[in-house]
Short mmCIF file of C-alpha atoms in Angstrom, two decimals:
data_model
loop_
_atom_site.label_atom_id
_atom_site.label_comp_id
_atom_site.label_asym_id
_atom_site.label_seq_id
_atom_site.Cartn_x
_atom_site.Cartn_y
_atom_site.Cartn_z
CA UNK A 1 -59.62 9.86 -72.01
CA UNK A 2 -62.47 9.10 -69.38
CA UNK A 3 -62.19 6.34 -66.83
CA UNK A 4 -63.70 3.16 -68.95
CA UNK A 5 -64.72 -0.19 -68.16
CA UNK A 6 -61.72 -1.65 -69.67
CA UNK A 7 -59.01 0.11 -66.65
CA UNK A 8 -59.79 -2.06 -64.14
CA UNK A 9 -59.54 -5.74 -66.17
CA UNK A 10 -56.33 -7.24 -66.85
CA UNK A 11 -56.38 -6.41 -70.73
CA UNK A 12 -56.03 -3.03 -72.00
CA UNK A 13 -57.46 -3.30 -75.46
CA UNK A 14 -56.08 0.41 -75.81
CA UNK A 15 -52.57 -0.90 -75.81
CA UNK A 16 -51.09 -2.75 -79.25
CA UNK A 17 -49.60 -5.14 -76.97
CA UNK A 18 -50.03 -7.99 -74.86
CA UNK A 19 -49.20 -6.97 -71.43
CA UNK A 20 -47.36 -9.02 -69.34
CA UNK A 21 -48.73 -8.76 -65.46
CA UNK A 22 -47.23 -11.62 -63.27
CA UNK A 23 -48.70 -12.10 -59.71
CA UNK A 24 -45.76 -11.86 -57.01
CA UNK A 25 -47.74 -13.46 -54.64
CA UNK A 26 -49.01 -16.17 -56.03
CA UNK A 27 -45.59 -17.18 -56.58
CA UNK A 28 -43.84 -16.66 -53.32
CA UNK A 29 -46.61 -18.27 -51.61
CA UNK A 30 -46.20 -21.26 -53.58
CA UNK A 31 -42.43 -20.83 -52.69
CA UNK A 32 -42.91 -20.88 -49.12
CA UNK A 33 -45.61 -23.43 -49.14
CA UNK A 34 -42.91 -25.83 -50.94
CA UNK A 35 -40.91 -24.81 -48.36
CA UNK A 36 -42.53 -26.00 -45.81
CA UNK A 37 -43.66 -28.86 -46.99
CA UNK A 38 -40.01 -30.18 -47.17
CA UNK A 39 -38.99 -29.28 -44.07
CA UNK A 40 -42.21 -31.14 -42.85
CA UNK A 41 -41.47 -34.23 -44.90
CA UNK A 42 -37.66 -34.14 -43.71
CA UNK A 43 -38.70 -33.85 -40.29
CA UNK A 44 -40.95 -36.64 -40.60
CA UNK A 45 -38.41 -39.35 -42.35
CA UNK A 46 -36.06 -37.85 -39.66
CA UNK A 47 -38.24 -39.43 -37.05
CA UNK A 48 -39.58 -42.00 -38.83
CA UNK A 49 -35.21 -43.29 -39.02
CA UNK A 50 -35.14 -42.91 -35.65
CA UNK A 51 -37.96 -45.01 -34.69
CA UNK A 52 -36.52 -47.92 -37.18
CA UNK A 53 -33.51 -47.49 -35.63
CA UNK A 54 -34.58 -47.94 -31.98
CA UNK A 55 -36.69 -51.18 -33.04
CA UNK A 56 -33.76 -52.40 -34.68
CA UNK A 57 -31.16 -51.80 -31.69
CA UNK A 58 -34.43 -53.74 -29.68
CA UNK A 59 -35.01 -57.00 -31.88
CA UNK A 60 -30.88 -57.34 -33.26
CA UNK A 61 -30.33 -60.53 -31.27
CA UNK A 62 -33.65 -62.16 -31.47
CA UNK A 63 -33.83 -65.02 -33.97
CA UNK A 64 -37.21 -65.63 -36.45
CA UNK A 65 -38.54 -68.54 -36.01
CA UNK A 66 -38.78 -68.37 -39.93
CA UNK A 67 -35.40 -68.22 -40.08
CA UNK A 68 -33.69 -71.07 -42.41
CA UNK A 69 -30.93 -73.37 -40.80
CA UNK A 70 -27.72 -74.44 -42.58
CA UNK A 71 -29.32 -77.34 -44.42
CA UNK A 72 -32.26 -75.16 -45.33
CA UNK A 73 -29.92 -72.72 -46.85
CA UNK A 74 -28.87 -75.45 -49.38
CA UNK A 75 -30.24 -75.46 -53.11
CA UNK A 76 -32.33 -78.61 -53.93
CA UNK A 77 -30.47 -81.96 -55.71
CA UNK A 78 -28.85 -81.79 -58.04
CA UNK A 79 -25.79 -78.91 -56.87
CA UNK A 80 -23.82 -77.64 -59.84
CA UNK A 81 -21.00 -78.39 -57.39
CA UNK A 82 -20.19 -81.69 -56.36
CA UNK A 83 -17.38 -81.19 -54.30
CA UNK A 84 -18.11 -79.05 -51.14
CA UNK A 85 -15.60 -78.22 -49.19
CA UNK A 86 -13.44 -78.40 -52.24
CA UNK A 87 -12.91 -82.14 -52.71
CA UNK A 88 -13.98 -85.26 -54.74
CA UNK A 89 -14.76 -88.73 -53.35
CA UNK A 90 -13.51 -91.40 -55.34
CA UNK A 91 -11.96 -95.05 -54.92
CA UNK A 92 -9.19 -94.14 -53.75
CA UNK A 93 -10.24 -91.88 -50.76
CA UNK A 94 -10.86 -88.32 -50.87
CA UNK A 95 -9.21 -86.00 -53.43
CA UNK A 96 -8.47 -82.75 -52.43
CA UNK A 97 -9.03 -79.73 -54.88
CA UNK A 98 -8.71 -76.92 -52.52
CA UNK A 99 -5.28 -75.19 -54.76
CA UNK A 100 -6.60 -76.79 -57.73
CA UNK A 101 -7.69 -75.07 -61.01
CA UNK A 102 -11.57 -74.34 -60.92
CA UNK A 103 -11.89 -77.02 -63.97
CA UNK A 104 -10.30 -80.01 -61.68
CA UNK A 105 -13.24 -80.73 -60.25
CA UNK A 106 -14.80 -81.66 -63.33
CA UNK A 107 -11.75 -83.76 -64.78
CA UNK A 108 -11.49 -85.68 -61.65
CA UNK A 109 -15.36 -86.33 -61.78
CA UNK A 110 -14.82 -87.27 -65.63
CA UNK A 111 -11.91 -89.96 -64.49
CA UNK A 112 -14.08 -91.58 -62.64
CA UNK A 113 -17.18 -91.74 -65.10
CA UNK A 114 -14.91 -93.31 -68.38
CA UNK A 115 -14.24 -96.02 -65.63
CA UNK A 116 -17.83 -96.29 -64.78
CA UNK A 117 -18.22 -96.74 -68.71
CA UNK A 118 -15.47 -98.82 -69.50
CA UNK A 119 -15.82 -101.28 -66.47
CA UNK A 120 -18.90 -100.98 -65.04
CA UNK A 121 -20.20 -101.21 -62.02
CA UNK A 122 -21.04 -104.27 -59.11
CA UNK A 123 -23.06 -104.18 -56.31
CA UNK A 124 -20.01 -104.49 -53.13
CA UNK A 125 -22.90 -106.61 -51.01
CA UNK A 126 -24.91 -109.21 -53.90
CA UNK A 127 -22.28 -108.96 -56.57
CA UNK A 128 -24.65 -107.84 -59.09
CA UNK A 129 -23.97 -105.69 -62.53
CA UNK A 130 -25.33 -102.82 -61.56
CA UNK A 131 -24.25 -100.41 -64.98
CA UNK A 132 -22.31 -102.29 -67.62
CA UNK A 133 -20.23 -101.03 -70.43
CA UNK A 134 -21.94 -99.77 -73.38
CA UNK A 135 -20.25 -102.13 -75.79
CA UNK A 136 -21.39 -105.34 -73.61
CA UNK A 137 -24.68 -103.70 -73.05
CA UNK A 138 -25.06 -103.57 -76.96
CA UNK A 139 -23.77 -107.42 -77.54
CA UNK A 140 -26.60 -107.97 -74.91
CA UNK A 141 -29.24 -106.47 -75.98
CA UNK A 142 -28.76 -107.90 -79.59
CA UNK A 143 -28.81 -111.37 -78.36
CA UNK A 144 -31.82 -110.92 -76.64
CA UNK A 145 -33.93 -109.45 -79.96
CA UNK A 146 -35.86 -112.18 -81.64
CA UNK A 147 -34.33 -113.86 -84.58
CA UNK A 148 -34.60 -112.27 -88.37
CA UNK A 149 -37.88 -112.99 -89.87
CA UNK A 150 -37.39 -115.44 -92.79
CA UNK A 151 -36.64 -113.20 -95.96
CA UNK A 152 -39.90 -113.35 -97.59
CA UNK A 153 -41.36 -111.74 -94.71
CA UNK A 154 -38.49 -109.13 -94.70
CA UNK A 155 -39.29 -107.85 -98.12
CA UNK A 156 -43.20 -107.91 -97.66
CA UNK A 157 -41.99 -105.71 -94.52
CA UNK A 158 -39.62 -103.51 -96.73
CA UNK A 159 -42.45 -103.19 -99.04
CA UNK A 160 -44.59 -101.95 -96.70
CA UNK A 161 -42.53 -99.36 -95.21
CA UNK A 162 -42.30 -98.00 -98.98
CA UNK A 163 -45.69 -97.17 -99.95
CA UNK A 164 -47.74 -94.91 -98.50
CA UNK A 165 -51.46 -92.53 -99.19
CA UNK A 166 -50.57 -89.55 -101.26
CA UNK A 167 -53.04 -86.90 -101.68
CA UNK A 168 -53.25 -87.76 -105.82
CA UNK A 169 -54.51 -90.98 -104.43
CA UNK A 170 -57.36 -89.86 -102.12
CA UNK A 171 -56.82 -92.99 -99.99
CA UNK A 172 -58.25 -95.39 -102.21
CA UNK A 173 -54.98 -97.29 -103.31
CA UNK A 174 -51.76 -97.26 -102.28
CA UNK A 175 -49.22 -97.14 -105.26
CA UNK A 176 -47.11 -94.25 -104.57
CA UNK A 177 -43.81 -95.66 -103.58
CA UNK A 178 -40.70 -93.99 -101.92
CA UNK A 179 -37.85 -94.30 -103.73
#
């Protein structure tokens, strides 16, 4: 068999099979390129650590002037906790809660409001009913509604507040009543 045009391609179409030609090269170049492209990137983030680092060492004690203060620090009103410092103001003087269970803060807080409700509350300097018990508060504002209307116009009232427009009715009367 003569030299053809098909010996110096890739494919021999003389052969029944695919053959399998991998370029060494191509791969060991790509090997050493990925080499050196980590050793590259690890030498940069190597210097790049050391350049934080000497910044850091530089600015450690200096304050921003952004820099929030103790007060700042605080959540707005209201705080889920009303006792700092692990305490509860109340009538009495100051209760302390520090070796307390974590739920004593909120029975001492409830104490005080069933007084609030039961009693009330004055103003120390006029004297004045600041918050008043509910039951008084009810007796109060029922003496201050108008009187009952007379009962004729109660049930012309009632009777009102029964019928209404159905769709049946297309808004032209209203005789559908609620039972």
């Amino acid at each position: 068999m003569g030299s053809t045009k098909h010996e110096k391609s890739f494919v021999d179409y003389d052969k029944p099979y695919e053959q399998n030609l991998i370029g060494m090269r191509g791969i060991i170049y790509f090997g050493l390129g990925l080499f050196l492209l980590i050793v590259v990137t690890f030498g940069l983030m190597w210097a790049l650590q050391n350049v934080m680092e000497d910044r850091e060492s530089k600015v450690k004690d200096v304050k921003s002037p952004l820099a929030l203060n103790e007060q700042e620090r605080l959540p707005p009103e209201p705080r889920l906790q009303s006792a700092p410092g692990f305490g509860v103001e109340s009538d009495k003087g100051r209760v302390n809660l520090e070796l307390m269970a974590p739920q004593s803060e909120y029975r001492e807080l409830h104490k005080q409001w069933e007084k609030l409700w039961a009693e009330g509350q004055k103003d120390e300097k006029t004297g004045t009913e600041i918050t008043m018990p509910i039951e008084k508060a009810k007796e109060q504002l029922i003496s201050q509604m108008p009187k009952a209307r007379a009962e004729a116009d109660g049930k012309k009232a009632l009777e009102e507040t029964r019928t209404y427009v159905s769709y049946s009715s297309s808004g032209r009367t209203r005789t559908d009543r609620r039972r």
